[in-house]
Every structure is written in structure tokens, then in C-alpha cells.
Amino acid sequence: MSAEATNPEARSEARPELRRRGRTRLDLRRLGRAALLGPTSRDRLPDAIGHVAEAHRAHHPDADLSILRRAYVLAESSHRGQMRKSGEPYITHPLAVTLILAELGAETTTLTASLLHDTVEDTEVTLDQVREEFGDEVCFIVDGVTKVEKIDYGAAAEPETFRKMLVATGNDVRVMSIKLADRLHNMRTLGVMRPDKQARIAKVTRDVLIPLAERLGVQALKTELEDLVFAILHPEEYEHTRALIAAHAGERDPLPAIAESVRVVLREAGIHAEVLVRPRHFVSVHRISRKRGELRGSDFGRLLILVGENADCYGVLGELHTCFTPVVSEFKDFIAVPKFNLYQSLHTAFATSDGHVAEVIVRTRQMHRVAEAGVVALGNPYATAAATAATAATAAAAASGATAGSAEACADPYEERVDPTRPGWLSRLLDWQQSAPDPDTFWSVLRAELAQDREITVFRADGGAPATISLPGGASCIDAAYAQYGEAAHGCIGARVNGRLTSLTSRLSDGDTVQLLLAHDASSGPSADWLEHAHTPAARIAISSWLKAHPDGAAATTTAARAPLSVVGARGGGGNAVADLPDATVRLAGCCTPVPPDAVAGFVVRGGAVTVHRVQCAAVEQMRSLGRTSVAVHWRATADCRVTLLAESFGRPHLLADLTEAIAREGVEVVSATVEPPVEQRVRHSYTLQLPDATGLPALMRAMRDVPGVYDVSRA
């Protein structure tokens, strides 16, 4: 995209070690001017699309190449006369980007849009022309990667361009595939730029594009982008790492011999597998050197074992762990539990008899293709038989000179498109970006969101749809609340995780089951300390907006410690309990508040009064140990009784009023009530109640539990 360039060979010359070592992954560094244009003079462009066609046919033998040739003709003619800063014809840039994607296995529509990705931005070609010539799908993708006008947005042009691109990616991930390949070629050819501009572009690549490549699973692009950014932003460490790799190149590498030993083991076990030595890229070597200090020969690469079926992966694992000494701490199963970016493999390590430790990756060939190319390897996730037929008809009509379609506009980039493959992180990003109209807020929050390198999945306990919620690692119940309920989560007052009550600030783990408890009081809202425990942008933006709009409400919802609040009625006594002791005063014990038809025991205390306890009460044994006189107690025929109930709830405004109202609706009189100071947003209420009929106690307790915020009611 309007990229400044220098000699394409310069970057590969700066990194001879990787080229000489012959990496087994898709080698995207071999693309240069000669590969694109052939040995022709600079003033005459050949039909360079042939190189793209050759790479494309390697992955898609039956692909219709006529649309690619037409796209190339339009791109070459529209860019004719434009030059890159290196002095090369500008057409070399869209060709290089398209060749990168073709090597990764992108389908025809992606390559067509890639050839045209700068035409609308940098030439007189319009979106309408692209649509008429190549159809709505190509038009949509080209529009998605086209920058917004800097004259309209000023300093906000870059954030708004990424916002537009991400929204388009939510409807078609191929938009971001082209952007990543575009940035890779620009980073390869960044040498003619001023150092300050190189650093600025490298930082954006590091903070935004590399995390996006990781999340989309395009490791082949991500690893090279990491190395290029590393060389620009950390030149001294880059040179040190390059020296380490160069020194290792002159030494004996133990990995080929270890790989041969593994081949023998697998061959004897009857497992058909391809065992390769996979050198680490620069950043990986740098990380491992910081982790382990001095590096040994086996630290500069890993073994990659490719098999045909999933079951073979575990067969290989069993043979390795049987015939070698496994390093248990290095084992990871990303086949049973894939990463959130589609990645699947088994990771393990074993020690050899001479002390070398070999790290091993085991995967099927299909897993390998997805691990390298990510979403690019999935082709068109939106294709249907009808859509494929329509695309073919459009291409045929255009090839014959007819106009495809009607006068409809290019597909709306903001129109929601059904995509069952859309990852959870992308859905979250699309949701919160709507709440961040300020470009600076969007830009800073986007970088923070992409910095999260781990994702967890939690399950909804209420059985609602969707059944799962995707969250970044370290997310709390607060994040789950806003992911599930949006702004309605302002009224969240608690949560149950795996069936157990917990605070909203509790961190969630992968696989947890979450039940979120909401207050129905419109005045409920988040407290300022929620921001300390909210990790997702959606939660932080929503909480900040509410606090800004309710400055008084924020203060009102804080849970400062208070003295217990007591409400005391006028009644007392023993209710309808009768002691077999003439003229004795009978009192119901406050520790257990017995009610009919509880089995009870009475004891004479000071002053000749009789206290009545439930027989299960701990005080009964204490009374007997003190030698208190036991008195038989029975219940009168009358049905009224007195009982003390404990209600545990989450703190919120008007809770006491709602509880007393629920009690009153049951026809029960409040004798006394005590509210303890809140602890971690939890409040404990104690009510002594006079019931007209003991049989109404279960219904009363249910009514109290139904009050929003109350999670438990029990007898004292």
C-alpha cells in the first residue's frame, strides 16, 4: 500500500545465515526483482503474472487464471509511470504481495484483490470499476485494505484506517491477509526510508500487525516480520544474535544426527513420517539465549515431524518417550486443545545420551499448512456452491467483455456477514471499537488488546446462547459480565464460578463455568475499583463511560465500612412455646430460634426463666455440661411462631427496603433486623420475624431468596 522501497535483495543479503541454512518452512525471502520480472530490461515489463500463476497452480491446480491476468493488466496499466523510492516500477509491489500470498496457498479471489489492492488508493481506478470488472467480493476486499484519506482525517488517518480494515476483516478475513503480506513486502524494502520513519513503521508493525498475524495463525509472515522489526528496533541485539547464528553455522550441528536416530526409531515402529530439522528464526534464537544463557548446538533449531493422521502424532509421541528420555515439563498438547489461532501440534523434548536436548514438534501435514499459513490456508470461508457458481459466471461474463452484475454499489464493508469461523478475539474487537469513537482511545486500546497473547474459554451456566464466552487470559468475572450482557453488566452484583460464590474481581481460568448475578435496580452501577480488575477493552470503556456519566453514583456505590444498622420491633418473649414449669418465663433462644414443629429442649437460667433451644443447637450440650436444669417444653396448638433468618447478599442500593417489602408481602412482622458492614461487596442481614403460621416459613425463605442480590437465606 503506497510503500516506499529499496532494493528487494538488500534484506536477504543482510541475513545470509537463514538463506544458507535452507529453512523447511515456506521461504518467503527469496522473492526479488528477478523473480518478479525476469531478466528483462527495466524499461519493458513482461507478463510477470506468470510467476504468480505458477505458485498459485501449485496449491490450486484447477484454478481459473484468466481473472488474475485481467487483474494484472488493470494494475500494471493504472500504476504505469509510478515508481517506488528504490527506482523500480510500482507494479513490482502488488506483484510481490500477490506472490507472497500465492506461495502461502491463497485462493484466486484473494490474489485478484491483492493485485488491485493499491489501485483505488493510488490511481484513477474507482471501486465501481473494480466491482463491474471483478465482482462484489473483490471490490469488498480492495475497499477493506484501502486507506482513508489523510486530508479528511489528519493525524487520525492511521488509526481510522486500521479501524476500517478491522471492521472489514470481521466480515472477510482475507482483507487482513492482504494487509499482512503488504506490510511484509514494505518491511523487506524499508532501507531507503529515514531512520525515524523506519522506527515508526516498525513499532506499528510490532504493536499491531505482528499480533494480528499471530492471532490469524499466519506464522510464515509473523516470524519474518518479527525478524525485520527486531533488526530495526534492536540493532545491537540483532547483530549479536546474527553473530551467534554465524558462529553456529561453522560448528557441527547435532540435530541432523538426532533426526536420523528418530527416523530409524519411527521406521522400526512402522510409522511413516517425515523428520526435518527446523532452524529457529532470529527472534526465537534471541529469546532462547536470554532464557538459557549460553547456547548449545541443539538450541539453534527444532525437529519437525510430519505424519498423515492425527493418531500418528500420538504414535510418534509414544515412540519418542519410550526410546529417549523425555523432558516432561516441555510437553504440550495443542491437538486436543488447539490454540485460539487455529494452531495444532504436539510439543515435546527429549535428552540424548550425549547430553543434547532436542525440542520436537509433531503434526500432520494439514496441521503444518495451517500452522504456516493460518487463515490463508482455509481459502474462502464464506464460499457456497451458489456463490462459487456466481463468481464463475461473473468471471466468464467479464472475460467475454460483458458487464458483470448491475448498478449496485460495492458490498457494504460494514454489513454483518455470517462467519462461523470468526475467532472470539475478533468478535470482541468489533464490539468494543464501536464504543471508542475517539481515534486516540481506539489506537491505544487496540494495542493493549493485541498485547494479550493468551485466550481462555468459559461456559455460561444459564444455558444461553452462545454457550461459551471467549476472553483474554487473566480476565475476571467483570470481563465475562460485559462480554455477555454489554452495558446491562453495570448492574452485576456477583458471580458463581463452577457453582461456588465468588467476587466479581476473581480471575477466570480456561474451562470455568460462570453464572453472573444481575441487580434489577436501574440505579445500580459499577464502582471505580472495577477498572483495576477489568482486562477487556469492552469492559474498561463501558465502566469508564458510566463513571464519567455518574460521578455522584460512583461515590454512592463505594462500599466503605459502616456500623451495623439495626431495626428493632416491640415484641419479645417465648412465642407459642410452653415449659412444664408453672409460672416460668419462657424465652426462645436467639442462637437457633426454634419454631414449630422443631424438636426442642428447655433449660432453667438465672432468674428462673426457661430458654428454649432446638435439640441440634450447640448450646444444648453446653447447658448440660454446666448442670443447668432441664425442663420439658412443648408447642401450643396456636400456629404463630418467631424465627431468626440470615440473608446473605451482594451490596446494592435499596436492598434492605426490598427485603423488608418481600417479608411484608408474606404477612410476616419484623421484630428486629441487623445489617452488618459490607465485606468485598457482600452484606449479611439478620432478621427476627414473627410468623402468623409456622408452615409459611419455607415460602418466606423462597420469597427472600428471590430478591435481586440475595444469594442465600438460612435459619440462624
XYZ file of C-alpha atoms in Angstrom:
716
model
C 0.000 0.000 0.000
C 1.804 3.121 -1.235
C 5.008 1.716 0.204
C 8.423 3.249 -0.111
C 11.025 0.718 -1.128
C 14.636 -0.070 -1.631
C 16.459 -2.950 -3.286
C 14.470 -6.137 -2.525
C 17.693 -8.169 -2.311
C 19.135 -5.978 0.434
C 17.250 -7.597 3.271
C 18.110 -11.130 2.226
C 21.794 -10.146 1.897
C 21.698 -8.893 5.478
C 20.588 -12.354 6.574
C 22.725 -14.932 4.714
C 22.601 -17.441 7.551
C 18.908 -18.169 7.207
C 19.133 -18.431 3.438
C 22.143 -20.732 3.604
C 20.569 -22.973 6.238
C 17.633 -23.782 3.969
C 14.585 -23.421 6.181
C 11.888 -26.042 5.797
C 9.013 -23.626 6.238
C 7.679 -21.585 3.350
C 10.676 -19.484 2.325
C 9.249 -16.047 1.563
C 12.622 -14.290 1.474
C 13.628 -15.452 -1.994
C 11.326 -13.009 -3.755
C 13.238 -10.283 -5.568
C 13.101 -8.232 -8.690
C 14.496 -11.036 -10.854
C 11.877 -13.471 -9.567
C 9.143 -11.000 -10.391
C 10.222 -9.532 -13.678
C 12.744 -11.967 -15.125
C 15.980 -10.939 -16.890
C 14.407 -8.166 -18.954
C 15.315 -4.522 -19.246
C 13.882 -2.075 -16.708
C 12.008 -0.096 -19.322
C 9.915 -3.038 -20.508
C 7.592 -5.030 -18.262
C 6.974 -8.667 -19.186
C 3.863 -10.627 -18.290
C 5.167 -11.103 -14.739
C 1.892 -12.610 -13.586
C 3.262 -15.926 -14.819
C 5.310 -16.296 -11.615
C 2.175 -15.798 -9.532
C 0.240 -18.245 -11.713
C 2.922 -20.905 -11.263
C 2.860 -20.565 -7.453
C -0.949 -20.490 -7.438
C -1.284 -23.637 -9.552
C 0.992 -25.492 -7.102
C -1.774 -25.178 -4.482
C -4.848 -24.934 -6.733
C -4.232 -26.958 -9.919
C -7.710 -26.280 -11.320
C -7.791 -22.536 -10.657
C -9.089 -20.231 -13.394
C -6.146 -17.916 -14.108
C -7.900 -15.630 -16.578
C -9.167 -13.326 -13.829
C -5.597 -12.981 -12.467
C -4.287 -11.954 -15.855
C -7.049 -9.360 -16.228
C -6.323 -8.006 -12.753
C -2.627 -7.755 -13.587
C -3.342 -5.897 -16.822
C -5.512 -3.360 -14.949
C -2.969 -2.958 -12.132
C 0.004 -2.565 -14.500
C -1.755 -0.054 -16.739
C -3.092 2.016 -13.825
C 0.273 2.080 -11.982
C 2.259 2.684 -15.184
C 4.648 5.584 -14.726
C 4.604 5.308 -10.904
C 7.916 4.378 -9.308
C 8.913 3.192 -5.877
C 11.581 5.106 -3.972
C 14.063 2.409 -4.982
C 13.526 3.394 -8.618
C 11.643 0.210 -9.506
C 8.301 0.271 -11.324
C 5.496 0.418 -8.756
C 3.851 -2.707 -10.177
C 6.624 -4.741 -8.516
C 4.948 -4.105 -5.137
C 1.462 -5.564 -5.815
C 3.167 -8.408 -7.701
C 5.407 -9.190 -4.706
C 2.467 -9.050 -2.283
C 0.443 -11.370 -4.528
C 3.352 -13.778 -4.901
C 3.730 -13.972 -1.096
C 0.059 -14.916 -0.778
C 0.261 -17.353 -3.692
C 3.189 -19.127 -2.013
C 1.037 -19.450 1.125
C -1.784 -21.042 -0.863
C -4.296 -18.193 -1.066
C -7.278 -18.768 -3.363
C -7.932 -16.877 -6.583
C -10.189 -14.129 -5.196
C -7.558 -13.139 -2.621
C -4.835 -12.961 -5.282
C -7.061 -10.903 -7.580
C -7.752 -8.383 -4.833
C -4.073 -8.360 -3.893
C -3.023 -7.343 -7.398
C -5.538 -4.482 -7.246
C -5.087 -3.503 -3.581
C -3.409 -0.146 -4.316
C -5.275 0.822 -7.477
C -8.189 2.621 -5.806
C -5.876 4.349 -3.338
C -3.112 5.469 -5.714
C -4.631 5.610 -9.220
C -7.737 6.808 -11.014
C -9.414 3.382 -10.752
C -12.643 3.509 -8.716
C -14.397 0.909 -6.610
C -17.254 0.886 -9.092
C -14.838 -0.086 -11.837
C -13.390 -2.861 -9.698
C -16.881 -4.139 -8.922
C -18.028 -4.061 -12.541
C -14.915 -5.859 -13.730
C -14.301 -8.358 -10.915
C -17.460 -8.593 -8.795
C -18.594 -7.544 -5.331
C -16.282 -9.843 -3.401
C -13.053 -8.478 -4.900
C -14.462 -4.960 -4.562
C -15.171 -5.525 -0.867
C -11.644 -6.763 -0.153
C -9.973 -3.961 -2.117
C -12.076 -1.386 -0.275
C -11.162 -3.012 3.035
C -7.412 -2.545 2.501
C -7.711 0.960 1.030
C -6.509 3.687 3.384
C -8.787 6.515 4.433
C -7.934 9.943 3.065
C -5.355 11.754 5.205
C -6.764 15.055 4.017
C -10.066 14.132 5.720
C -8.745 12.539 8.914
C -5.412 14.267 9.509
C -3.429 12.677 12.353
C -6.272 10.190 12.920
C -5.841 8.695 9.428
C -3.735 5.734 10.549
C -5.983 4.673 13.483
C -9.098 5.119 11.357
C -7.539 3.122 8.517
C -6.909 0.242 10.903
C -10.405 0.577 12.340
C -11.895 0.359 8.853
C -9.628 -2.554 7.977
C -10.506 -4.477 11.142
C -14.231 -3.993 10.627
C -13.820 -5.293 7.085
C -11.745 -8.197 8.437
C -14.674 -9.081 10.698
C -16.675 -9.683 7.525
C -13.836 -11.176 5.468
C -10.508 -12.276 6.991
C -8.879 -12.100 3.550
C -8.686 -8.326 3.998
C -6.134 -8.740 6.787
C -4.273 -11.456 4.874
C -3.519 -8.938 2.131
C -2.568 -6.257 4.655
C -0.075 -8.583 6.346
C 1.555 -9.559 3.041
C 1.591 -5.882 2.057
C 3.365 -4.925 5.282
C 5.857 -7.785 4.907
C 6.973 -6.589 1.491
C 7.153 -2.996 2.715
C 9.277 -4.076 5.690
C 11.603 -6.010 3.384
C 12.164 -2.870 1.324
C 12.316 -0.277 4.101
C 16.023 0.524 3.802
C 15.698 3.773 1.825
C 13.455 5.379 4.436
C 14.744 7.802 7.056
C 15.683 6.020 10.316
C 12.915 7.792 12.247
C 10.291 6.690 9.733
C 11.688 3.159 9.717
C 11.324 3.069 13.513
C 7.761 4.425 13.396
C 6.641 1.835 10.849
C 8.458 -0.933 12.729
C 6.726 -0.009 16.008
C 3.272 -0.134 14.416
C 4.221 -3.473 12.870
C 5.357 -4.762 16.264
C 2.330 -3.497 18.199
C -0.460 -4.229 15.711
C 0.473 -6.264 12.633
C 2.592 -8.964 14.288
C -0.072 -9.694 16.959
C -2.694 -9.840 14.206
C -0.542 -12.269 12.216
C -0.194 -14.402 15.359
C -3.928 -14.357 16.023
C -4.726 -15.257 12.431
C -2.192 -18.077 12.608
C -0.035 -16.856 9.705
C 3.269 -17.914 11.268
C 5.217 -17.694 8.000
C 4.517 -13.957 7.857
C 4.724 -13.379 11.596
C 8.207 -14.830 12.063
C 9.741 -12.827 9.223
C 8.018 -9.634 10.377
C 9.443 -10.245 13.868
C 12.964 -10.569 12.471
C 12.666 -7.426 10.348
C 11.292 -5.385 13.270
C 13.996 -6.824 15.536
C 16.720 -5.636 13.134
C 15.320 -2.083 13.050
C 14.330 -1.508 16.675
C 17.097 -3.510 18.378
C 20.081 -3.378 16.010
C 22.720 -4.261 18.637
C 20.858 -7.322 19.889
C 20.098 -8.282 16.305
C 23.785 -8.166 15.393
C 24.667 -10.196 18.492
C 22.098 -12.828 17.525
C 23.322 -12.837 13.943
C 26.852 -13.444 15.219
C 25.633 -16.365 17.335
C 23.945 -17.958 14.311
C 27.001 -17.336 12.131
C 29.292 -18.935 14.716
C 26.985 -21.936 14.986
C 26.998 -22.340 11.193
C 30.714 -23.176 11.370
C 30.255 -25.811 14.063
C 28.957 -29.353 13.910
C 25.193 -29.347 14.245
C 23.959 -32.288 16.360
C 20.365 -32.055 15.132
C 20.819 -33.886 11.787
C 22.243 -36.924 13.619
C 19.416 -36.793 16.181
C 16.897 -36.530 13.328
C 18.368 -39.663 11.725
C 18.045 -41.530 15.042
C 14.388 -40.523 15.183
C 13.836 -41.692 11.600
C 15.243 -45.111 12.491
C 13.005 -45.384 15.573
C 9.861 -44.439 13.650
C 10.726 -46.667 10.693
C 11.151 -49.662 13.006
C 7.805 -48.820 14.616
C 6.111 -48.816 11.210
C 5.173 -45.118 11.374
C 5.508 -43.258 8.078
C 6.843 -39.826 8.967
C 8.989 -37.062 7.559
C 11.603 -35.817 10.047
C 13.065 -32.381 9.326
C 15.447 -30.039 11.088
C 13.741 -26.682 11.503
C 16.157 -23.802 12.285
C 14.924 -21.115 14.645
C 14.415 -17.615 13.291
C 16.378 -14.691 14.731
C 13.894 -13.619 17.395
C 13.461 -17.211 18.554
C 17.238 -17.608 18.954
C 17.359 -14.314 20.851
C 14.595 -15.433 23.228
C 16.147 -18.830 23.869
C 19.548 -17.251 24.534
C 18.026 -14.910 27.119
C 16.250 -17.850 28.736
C 19.141 -20.348 28.790
C 22.250 -18.192 28.647
C 24.971 -19.979 26.709
C 23.514 -21.879 23.761
C 24.366 -25.398 22.675
C 24.197 -26.742 19.132
C 20.728 -28.251 19.556
C 19.327 -24.902 20.736
C 19.519 -23.377 17.263
C 16.724 -25.487 15.838
C 13.979 -27.998 16.496
C 12.876 -31.248 14.931
C 9.683 -31.125 12.882
C 7.935 -34.464 12.368
C 5.152 -34.586 9.777
C 2.709 -37.516 9.621
C -0.511 -38.344 7.818
C -3.151 -38.730 10.550
C -3.882 -37.349 13.998
C -3.458 -40.787 15.561
C 0.049 -40.988 14.081
C 1.018 -37.878 16.061
C 0.372 -39.709 19.322
C 2.086 -42.821 17.960
C 5.205 -40.747 17.287
C 4.964 -39.237 20.765
C 4.801 -42.689 22.355
C 7.876 -43.902 20.453
C 9.888 -40.796 21.340
C 9.038 -41.039 25.033
C 9.808 -44.777 25.012
C 13.133 -44.714 23.162
C 14.515 -41.438 24.510
C 14.460 -39.639 27.858
C 11.558 -37.166 27.713
C 11.681 -33.725 29.301
C 8.244 -33.841 30.890
C 7.969 -30.097 31.519
C 8.244 -29.402 27.768
C 5.211 -31.484 26.735
C 2.199 -29.568 25.378
C -0.802 -30.999 23.534
C -2.173 -28.392 21.139
C -4.053 -31.059 19.156
C -6.518 -31.950 21.904
C -6.616 -28.292 22.982
C -5.831 -26.107 19.917
C -4.618 -22.553 20.358
C -7.092 -19.768 19.655
C -5.280 -19.033 16.360
C -6.038 -22.467 14.777
C -2.586 -23.844 15.726
C -2.398 -27.596 16.356
C 0.700 -29.644 17.177
C 2.298 -31.789 19.845
C 5.331 -30.214 21.509
C 7.836 -32.289 23.445
C 11.564 -32.553 24.121
C 13.946 -35.380 24.893
C 17.534 -35.745 26.046
C 20.082 -37.774 24.089
C 22.806 -39.944 25.557
C 25.466 -37.276 24.862
C 23.566 -34.604 26.811
C 21.838 -32.729 23.988
C 18.186 -31.739 24.428
C 16.133 -31.792 21.234
C 12.834 -29.957 21.050
C 10.286 -31.669 18.817
C 7.116 -30.550 17.034
C 4.779 -33.296 15.801
C 1.871 -32.512 13.472
C 0.058 -33.738 10.391
C 0.828 -32.199 7.020
C -2.524 -30.411 7.048
C -1.755 -29.034 10.517
C 1.597 -27.871 9.166
C -0.028 -25.994 6.313
C -2.460 -24.281 8.689
C 0.338 -23.546 11.180
C 2.328 -21.778 8.470
C -0.442 -20.049 6.540
C -3.228 -19.769 9.153
C -6.430 -18.314 7.749
C -4.837 -18.086 4.311
C -4.785 -21.893 4.200
C -8.546 -22.004 4.810
C -9.285 -20.495 1.421
C -12.626 -18.706 1.229
C -14.519 -19.489 4.471
C -17.679 -17.885 3.083
C -17.895 -19.809 -0.188
C -21.034 -21.775 -1.024
C -21.921 -23.650 -4.137
C -24.160 -20.795 -5.225
C -21.526 -18.174 -4.525
C -18.909 -20.172 -6.381
C -21.195 -20.516 -9.378
C -21.983 -16.801 -9.290
C -18.290 -15.926 -9.178
C -17.593 -18.201 -12.126
C -20.440 -16.610 -14.089
C -19.127 -13.127 -13.296
C -15.638 -14.066 -14.425
C -16.939 -15.635 -17.634
C -19.079 -12.605 -18.430
C -16.200 -10.223 -17.814
C -13.830 -12.326 -19.904
C -16.248 -12.117 -22.819
C -16.498 -8.350 -22.473
C -19.890 -8.271 -20.743
C -20.592 -6.171 -17.680
C -20.919 -8.248 -14.516
C -23.863 -7.520 -12.252
C -25.977 -4.404 -12.216
C -25.564 -0.857 -10.987
C -25.452 -1.954 -7.336
C -22.782 -0.384 -5.186
C -19.812 -2.344 -3.892
C -20.734 -4.618 -0.967
C -21.010 -2.542 2.197
C -17.865 -3.165 4.306
C -19.918 -2.619 7.479
C -22.687 -5.051 6.617
C -22.547 -8.011 9.011
C -21.620 -11.231 7.316
C -22.276 -14.706 8.703
C -18.928 -16.252 9.578
C -18.918 -19.349 11.789
C -15.113 -19.329 11.757
C -14.764 -15.830 13.244
C -12.491 -16.096 16.291
C -13.668 -14.796 19.652
C -10.971 -12.121 19.897
C -12.116 -10.592 16.612
C -15.750 -10.517 17.725
C -14.701 -8.763 20.948
C -12.646 -6.257 18.996
C -15.525 -5.451 16.659
C -17.841 -4.953 19.635
C -15.680 -2.588 21.664
C -14.433 -0.494 18.724
C -17.990 0.827 18.331
C -17.742 2.280 21.845
C -14.431 4.014 21.143
C -15.251 6.867 18.751
C -12.086 8.751 19.733
C -9.206 7.639 17.434
C -6.591 8.002 20.189
C -8.639 5.816 22.548
C -9.187 3.257 19.808
C -5.490 3.193 18.905
C -4.214 2.811 22.479
C -6.847 0.249 23.451
C -6.244 -1.731 20.251
C -2.569 -2.095 21.102
C -3.402 -3.148 24.653
C -5.932 -5.705 23.393
C -3.488 -7.187 20.893
C -0.798 -7.424 23.577
C -2.867 -10.189 25.201
C -1.198 -13.328 23.881
C -3.422 -15.948 25.501
C -7.132 -16.689 25.303
C -9.487 -18.660 27.540
C -12.990 -20.017 27.021
C -15.573 -20.044 29.823
C -19.022 -21.618 29.779
C -22.329 -19.974 30.640
C -24.183 -21.697 33.468
C -27.567 -20.342 32.335
C -27.537 -22.368 29.129
C -27.998 -19.255 26.979
C -26.582 -18.729 23.515
C -23.769 -18.579 22.803
C -22.858 -21.301 25.277
C -19.262 -20.122 25.576
C -17.537 -16.775 26.106
C -14.032 -16.142 24.732
C -11.853 -13.902 26.902
C -8.175 -12.947 27.057
C -6.007 -14.706 29.613
C -6.243 -13.063 33.039
C -9.835 -11.917 32.530
C -12.103 -11.577 35.554
C -15.802 -12.098 36.196
C -16.227 -8.383 35.380
C -14.937 -9.040 31.846
C -17.266 -12.014 31.470
C -20.216 -9.866 32.582
C -19.613 -7.183 29.945
C -18.873 -9.792 27.269
C -22.218 -11.465 27.981
C -24.517 -8.559 28.844
C -22.895 -5.416 27.408
C -23.946 -2.275 29.276
C -26.504 -4.267 31.282
C -23.480 -5.608 33.189
C -23.412 -2.280 35.071
C -25.928 -3.944 37.394
C -23.829 -7.071 38.010
C -23.621 -7.744 41.742
C -21.872 -11.096 41.921
C -20.996 -14.364 40.261
C -20.833 -18.074 40.792
C -17.813 -19.806 39.257
C -18.086 -23.581 38.965
C -21.078 -23.419 41.294
C -19.300 -21.537 44.072
C -19.990 -17.956 45.016
C -17.106 -15.601 44.266
C -16.394 -11.904 43.941
C -16.594 -10.123 40.595
C -12.865 -9.429 40.738
C -11.967 -13.138 40.679
C -9.819 -14.196 37.731
C -11.208 -16.881 35.466
C -9.458 -19.973 34.155
C -9.934 -21.817 30.898
C -12.992 -24.080 31.113
C -14.668 -22.372 34.093
C -18.472 -22.269 34.254
C -19.753 -18.799 35.108
C -23.146 -17.655 36.371
C -23.455 -13.876 36.599
C -25.925 -12.287 39.013
C -27.562 -9.031 37.946
C -29.488 -6.485 40.005
C -32.744 -5.244 38.506
C -32.338 -1.870 40.146
C -31.783 0.776 37.480
C -29.638 2.820 39.875
C -27.045 0.052 40.244
C -23.690 0.699 38.651
C -20.023 -0.254 38.698
C -17.549 1.069 41.243
C -14.261 2.712 40.359
C -12.234 -0.258 41.589
C -13.737 -2.410 38.822
C -11.299 -0.756 36.432
C -8.402 -2.352 38.303
C -9.768 -5.821 37.526
C -11.192 -5.315 34.024
C -8.900 -6.574 31.257
C -11.034 -6.396 28.125
C -11.414 -3.093 26.267
C -15.199 -3.527 26.157
C -15.391 -3.676 29.952
C -12.963 -0.819 30.557
C -14.629 1.503 28.049
C -18.120 0.752 29.401
C -17.083 1.212 33.045
C -15.198 4.450 32.331
C -18.159 5.844 30.395
C -20.591 5.025 33.229
C -18.337 6.538 35.894
C -17.909 9.692 33.834
C -21.672 9.991 33.365
C -22.454 9.236 37.044
C -19.842 10.973 39.204
C -22.212 11.008 42.178
C -23.307 7.442 41.568
C -19.710 6.274 41.687
C -19.331 7.648 45.179
C -22.660 6.233 46.273
C -21.745 2.716 45.208
C -18.465 2.532 47.125
C -18.552 0.086 49.985
C -16.996 1.947 52.884
C -17.257 0.206 56.240
C -20.283 1.233 58.293
C -21.576 0.411 61.728
C -24.282 -2.276 61.851
C -27.762 -0.960 61.116
C -30.410 -2.285 63.499
C -34.186 -2.075 63.314
C -35.848 -3.339 66.491
C -39.543 -4.093 66.968
C -41.515 -4.117 70.213
C -42.275 -7.792 70.590
C -40.339 -10.392 72.605
C -40.984 -13.498 74.681
C -41.310 -17.187 74.029
C -43.842 -17.201 71.242
C -46.030 -20.284 71.490
C -43.537 -22.443 73.428
C -44.799 -23.748 76.814
C -42.485 -25.097 79.567
C -43.574 -27.724 82.094
C -42.668 -25.350 84.915
C -45.519 -23.361 86.494
C -45.287 -19.562 86.213
C -41.878 -19.735 84.496
C -40.992 -17.104 81.858
C -40.251 -18.801 78.554
C -37.802 -17.353 76.021
C -36.856 -18.654 72.580
C -33.073 -18.826 72.231
C -31.712 -16.294 69.751
C -28.895 -18.632 68.691
C -31.193 -21.130 66.966
C -34.701 -19.527 67.038
C -36.807 -22.713 67.212
C -40.205 -22.796 65.539
C -42.950 -25.437 65.439
C -42.605 -28.312 64.844
C -38.867 -28.291 65.778
C -37.810 -30.743 68.493
C -36.822 -28.504 71.417
C -35.254 -28.649 74.869
C -35.625 -26.143 77.746
C -33.162 -25.148 80.463
C -33.612 -23.023 83.581
C -31.290 -19.997 83.637
C -30.764 -17.158 86.079
C -33.938 -15.577 87.380
C -35.901 -18.793 86.900
C -36.546 -18.179 83.214
C -36.589 -21.072 80.743
C -34.692 -20.766 77.447
C -35.829 -22.964 74.590
C -33.326 -24.371 72.047
C -33.558 -26.686 69.126
C -32.139 -30.059 70.202
C -29.483 -29.792 67.449
C -28.231 -26.466 68.836
C -24.651 -26.500 70.141
C -25.836 -24.622 73.239
C -27.777 -27.672 74.414
C -24.600 -29.633 75.153
C -23.110 -26.560 76.809
C -26.158 -26.185 79.087
C -25.948 -29.823 80.088
C -22.230 -29.582 80.806
C -22.912 -26.607 83.090
C -25.501 -28.617 85.003
C -28.459 -26.483 84.014
C -31.835 -27.913 84.986
C -33.586 -29.466 82.007
C -37.274 -28.684 81.554
C -39.686 -30.357 79.160
C -41.073 -27.941 76.545
C -43.918 -28.344 74.065
C -45.674 -26.175 71.497
C -49.113 -24.637 71.915
C -51.779 -25.501 69.394
C -51.596 -21.950 68.016
C -49.683 -21.718 64.715
C -47.793 -18.406 65.112
C -44.069 -18.523 65.838
C -40.887 -16.444 65.949
C -37.760 -17.216 63.908
C -34.427 -15.600 63.063
C -33.266 -15.774 59.445
C -29.885 -14.874 57.950
C -29.880 -13.379 54.450
C -26.574 -13.115 52.563
C -26.451 -10.822 49.574
C -24.360 -8.557 47.394
C -24.393 -4.917 48.361
C -26.578 -2.609 46.294
C -28.839 0.396 46.860
C -32.332 -0.225 48.332
C -31.585 -3.855 49.216
C -32.849 -3.531 52.805
C -36.080 -1.917 51.602
C -36.625 -4.660 49.009
C -36.068 -7.403 51.581
C -38.425 -5.918 54.155
C -41.028 -5.402 51.424
C -40.731 -9.080 50.415
C -41.151 -10.087 54.066
C -44.205 -7.845 54.477
C -45.852 -9.340 51.352
C -45.761 -12.710 53.106
C -47.708 -11.253 56.046
C -44.741 -11.548 58.420
C -43.830 -8.991 61.087
C -40.224 -7.848 61.519
C -39.288 -7.954 65.214
C -35.694 -6.822 64.652
C -33.203 -6.528 61.815
C -29.441 -6.072 61.704
C -27.297 -5.277 58.663
C -23.576 -5.939 59.040
C -20.933 -3.783 57.293
C -20.247 -4.980 53.726
C -17.137 -7.062 53.079
C -15.963 -7.439 49.446
C -19.376 -6.223 48.237
C -21.163 -8.877 50.325
C -23.690 -7.974 53.036
C -25.111 -10.150 55.824
C -28.648 -9.410 57.145
C -30.157 -10.880 60.294
C -33.967 -10.754 60.747
C -36.014 -11.873 63.747
C -39.526 -12.391 62.437
C -42.952 -13.167 63.884
C -44.837 -15.558 61.583
C -48.608 -15.981 61.833
C -48.202 -19.619 60.797
C -45.045 -21.757 61.038
C -45.986 -23.591 57.858
C -45.348 -20.380 55.906
C -41.592 -20.396 56.726
C -40.418 -22.192 53.529
C -42.431 -19.791 51.336
C -40.995 -16.806 53.225
C -37.425 -18.016 52.709
C -38.083 -18.535 48.988
C -39.514 -15.022 48.673
C -36.428 -13.557 50.338
C -34.112 -15.537 48.028
C -35.971 -14.138 45.008
C -34.952 -10.581 45.909
C -32.236 -9.491 43.393
C -28.817 -9.658 45.003
C -29.750 -12.224 47.663
C -27.918 -15.489 47.118
C -28.691 -17.389 50.346
C -31.266 -17.387 53.194
C -30.931 -19.735 56.167
C -32.095 -20.259 59.726
C -29.843 -18.748 62.362
